[in-house]
Amino acid sequence: SVMSKIVAEIKGVIFLGGGRTYHAEYDIAVTHNDEQWSILRRFREFNKLYQHLATRAGGEEALAVKGITFPEKSIFGSYLSTDNSTIENRKRDLQKFLSSVFETNEFADDVLVLTFIDSVNKGVSGINRDLGPQRIVKETFCDVLISGKLPGLIWSRCYVALTVDGYLYVMQSKYEESHESLASWCLTTPGVTVTAKGPAIQIAASTHPLKLKLAFKSGPDTTFWIRTM
């Protein structure tokens, strides 16, 4: 059978982490074999793909002959490369890179290309794959503050998931699994209190030195989470 063309379109950028871990992730819509899903990828994951294809093609110049080039890496690191103009330029250049890679079917069956587009899991979160969709009540990005744990002084944009049996997991990445979580709480444990404070939810436990605060984008979101918890 003829391999269907891969189409990957960068739809937008989201910012995750906080302080020194603050970084951009590119939201990419993938179409492959008549299926569609979306994935998040960091600049360094694009770069890893480029380096791999360059090695496979026999060098960066050989890849350039095929019309595949890659944007320069910012000398300022991920934090300072999150300003709007840098991001817009980079988004445009990364789109050009992806389009040129998929323009040719030469790399369509490459293992790293298929990993990059997440052809197996199709954008499903790590926690969802790990625990199974039937165990997840709700999962989303939100701002998290864990006090009593470094770096506990800054809000960090994380991925949070709530399970049917009352576990709350906080992950730094959408693709991390439960055992990689930054923090996990069993909300049904005696002594755990969940309270709403303005747009944020605070979780504390009498037996636990850490306090967790979650802040959602909107009031209704906060209300939904507090009710579900």
Coordinates of C-alpha atoms in Angstrom, one line a residue:
S1 CA 0.0 0.0 0.0
V2 CA 1.1 3.5 -0.7
M3 CA 2.1 5.3 2.4
S4 CA -0.1 8.3 3.1
K5 CA 1.6 11.7 3.3
I6 CA 2.2 13.1 6.8
V7 CA 1.0 16.7 7.3
A8 CA 2.1 18.6 10.4
E9 CA 0.9 22.1 11.0
I10 CA 2.0 24.3 13.9
K11 CA -1.3 25.7 15.3
G12 CA 0.2 27.7 18.2
V13 CA 2.6 27.9 21.1
I14 CA 2.0 27.3 24.8
F15 CA 4.3 28.3 27.6
L16 CA 5.0 25.8 30.4
G17 CA 7.1 25.6 33.6
G18 CA 8.2 28.7 35.6
G19 CA 11.3 30.6 36.4
R20 CA 14.3 28.8 34.9
T21 CA 12.2 26.0 33.6
Y22 CA 9.9 28.4 31.7
H23 CA 9.8 27.3 28.0
A24 CA 7.7 27.2 24.8
E25 CA 6.1 24.1 23.4
Y26 CA 4.6 24.1 19.9
D27 CA 1.1 22.8 19.4
I28 CA 1.2 20.7 16.2
A29 CA -1.8 19.2 14.4
V30 CA -0.8 16.0 12.7
T31 CA -2.7 14.2 9.8
H32 CA -1.5 10.7 8.9
N33 CA -3.3 7.7 7.4
D34 CA -6.6 9.7 7.5
E35 CA -6.3 10.2 11.2
Q36 CA -5.8 13.5 13.0
W37 CA -4.3 14.3 16.5
S38 CA -2.3 17.0 18.2
I39 CA 1.1 16.9 19.8
L40 CA 3.3 19.3 21.8
R41 CA 7.0 19.5 21.0
R42 CA 9.9 21.6 22.3
F43 CA 12.5 23.3 20.1
R44 CA 15.1 20.8 21.2
E45 CA 12.8 17.9 19.9
F46 CA 12.7 19.5 16.4
N47 CA 16.5 20.0 16.6
K48 CA 17.0 16.3 17.6
L49 CA 14.9 15.3 14.5
Y50 CA 16.9 17.6 12.3
Q51 CA 20.3 16.3 13.5
H52 CA 19.0 12.7 13.0
L53 CA 17.9 13.4 9.4
A54 CA 21.1 15.2 8.7
T55 CA 23.1 12.2 9.8
R56 CA 20.9 9.9 7.8
A57 CA 21.2 12.1 4.6
G58 CA 25.0 12.3 5.0
G59 CA 25.3 15.8 6.6
E60 CA 23.6 19.1 6.9
E61 CA 24.6 20.2 3.4
A62 CA 23.1 17.0 1.8
L63 CA 19.9 17.8 3.7
A64 CA 19.9 21.4 2.5
V65 CA 20.1 20.1 -1.1
K66 CA 16.8 18.4 -0.4
G67 CA 15.4 21.7 0.7
I68 CA 15.5 20.9 4.4
T69 CA 17.1 23.6 6.7
F70 CA 16.8 24.4 10.3
P71 CA 16.5 27.7 12.3
E72 CA 19.4 28.9 14.4
K73 CA 19.3 28.1 18.1
S74 CA 19.0 31.1 20.3
I75 CA 22.2 31.8 22.2
F76 CA 20.1 33.0 25.2
G77 CA 18.6 29.6 26.1
S78 CA 15.0 28.7 26.4
Y79 CA 13.9 31.4 28.9
L80 CA 15.0 34.4 26.8
S81 CA 13.8 32.8 23.6
T82 CA 10.2 33.0 24.8
D83 CA 9.6 36.6 23.7
N84 CA 6.9 37.1 21.0
S85 CA 9.0 38.1 18.0
T86 CA 11.5 35.3 18.6
I87 CA 8.6 32.8 19.0
E88 CA 6.8 34.0 15.8
N89 CA 10.0 33.8 13.7
R90 CA 10.9 30.4 15.1
K91 CA 7.3 29.1 14.6
R92 CA 7.5 30.1 11.0
D93 CA 11.0 28.6 10.5
L94 CA 10.0 25.3 12.3
Q95 CA 6.9 25.1 10.1
K96 CA 9.0 25.5 7.0
F97 CA 11.3 22.7 8.4
L98 CA 8.4 20.3 9.1
S99 CA 6.7 21.0 5.7
S100 CA 10.0 20.3 3.9
V101 CA 10.6 17.1 5.8
F102 CA 7.1 15.8 4.9
E103 CA 7.1 17.2 1.4
T104 CA 9.1 14.2 0.4
N105 CA 8.1 10.7 1.3
E106 CA 11.7 9.7 1.8
F107 CA 11.6 10.0 5.6
A108 CA 7.9 8.9 6.1
D109 CA 8.9 5.5 7.5
D110 CA 11.8 6.8 9.6
V111 CA 11.5 5.6 13.2
L112 CA 12.4 9.0 14.7
V113 CA 10.0 10.8 12.4
L114 CA 7.2 8.5 13.5
T115 CA 8.2 9.0 17.1
F116 CA 8.2 12.8 16.6
I117 CA 4.6 12.8 15.2
D118 CA 3.6 10.2 18.0
S119 CA 2.2 7.8 15.4
V120 CA 1.6 5.1 18.1
N121 CA 0.0 7.0 20.9
K122 CA -1.5 9.8 18.8
G123 CA -1.0 12.6 21.3
V124 CA -2.6 10.8 24.3
S125 CA -1.1 12.1 27.6
G126 CA 1.4 10.0 29.5
I127 CA -0.9 9.6 32.5
N128 CA -3.8 8.5 30.3
R129 CA -1.6 5.8 28.7
D130 CA -0.2 4.8 32.0
L131 CA -3.4 4.5 34.1
G132 CA -6.0 4.1 31.3
P133 CA -8.6 6.6 30.2
Q134 CA -11.3 5.0 32.4
R135 CA -9.4 6.0 35.5
I136 CA -9.0 9.7 34.5
V137 CA -11.8 12.1 35.5
K138 CA -10.1 15.3 34.3
E139 CA -6.8 16.4 33.0
T140 CA -5.5 19.8 31.9
F141 CA -2.8 22.4 32.1
C142 CA -2.9 24.8 35.0
D143 CA -0.7 27.0 37.2
V144 CA 0.7 25.2 40.2
L145 CA 2.4 26.4 43.4
I146 CA 3.9 23.7 45.7
S147 CA 5.0 25.4 48.9
G148 CA 7.4 23.7 51.2
K149 CA 9.2 22.3 48.1
L150 CA 11.7 24.0 45.9
P151 CA 11.1 25.9 43.7
G152 CA 8.1 26.6 45.8
L153 CA 8.1 30.4 45.5
I154 CA 7.1 30.6 41.9
W155 CA 4.0 29.5 40.0
S156 CA 4.7 26.9 37.4
R157 CA 2.5 25.9 34.5
C158 CA 2.1 22.1 34.8
Y159 CA -0.1 19.3 33.7
V160 CA -2.6 18.0 36.3
A161 CA -4.8 14.9 36.3
L162 CA -7.5 13.7 38.7
T163 CA -8.4 10.0 39.0
V164 CA -11.7 8.3 39.9
D165 CA -10.1 7.0 43.1
G166 CA -9.2 10.5 44.2
Y167 CA -5.5 10.8 43.3
L168 CA -4.2 14.1 41.9
Y169 CA -1.0 14.0 39.9
V170 CA 1.1 17.1 39.0
M171 CA 3.4 16.6 36.0
Q172 CA 5.9 18.9 34.4
S173 CA 5.1 17.6 30.9
K174 CA 1.9 16.3 29.3
Y175 CA 3.7 13.1 28.4
E176 CA 5.1 12.1 31.8
E177 CA 3.6 9.1 33.5
S178 CA 2.4 8.8 37.1
H179 CA 5.7 7.6 38.5
E180 CA 7.4 10.7 37.0
S181 CA 5.1 13.1 38.6
L182 CA 6.3 16.2 40.5
A183 CA 3.8 15.5 43.2
S184 CA 0.8 13.2 43.8
W185 CA -1.9 13.5 46.4
C186 CA -4.5 11.1 47.6
L187 CA -7.4 13.5 48.3
T188 CA -9.4 10.8 50.1
T189 CA -6.8 10.4 52.9
P190 CA -8.1 11.6 56.2
G191 CA -6.7 15.1 57.1
V192 CA -6.5 16.3 53.5
T193 CA -8.5 19.6 53.0
V194 CA -9.4 21.1 49.7
T195 CA -10.4 24.8 49.8
A196 CA -11.2 27.4 47.2
K197 CA -9.2 30.7 47.6
G198 CA -10.3 33.2 44.9
P199 CA -9.6 31.6 41.5
A200 CA -7.2 29.1 43.1
I201 CA -7.7 25.8 44.9
Q202 CA -5.5 25.0 47.9
I203 CA -4.8 21.4 49.0
A204 CA -3.2 20.8 52.4
A205 CA -2.8 17.7 54.5
S206 CA -2.3 17.6 58.3
T207 CA 0.4 14.8 57.8
H208 CA 2.2 16.5 54.9
P209 CA 4.6 19.5 55.0
L210 CA 3.7 20.5 51.4
K211 CA 0.8 22.7 50.4
L212 CA -0.5 22.6 46.8
K213 CA -2.2 25.5 45.0
L214 CA -3.8 25.1 41.6
A215 CA -5.0 28.2 39.6
F216 CA -7.2 27.7 36.5
K217 CA -7.8 30.0 33.6
S218 CA -11.4 30.8 34.5
G219 CA -13.9 30.7 37.4
P220 CA -16.0 27.9 35.9
D221 CA -12.9 25.7 35.6
T222 CA -12.0 26.3 39.2
T223 CA -15.6 25.5 40.2
F224 CA -15.6 22.3 38.2
W225 CA -12.4 21.1 39.7
I226 CA -13.4 21.9 43.3
R227 CA -16.7 20.1 42.8
T228 CA -15.0 17.1 41.2
M229 CA -12.5 16.9 44.1

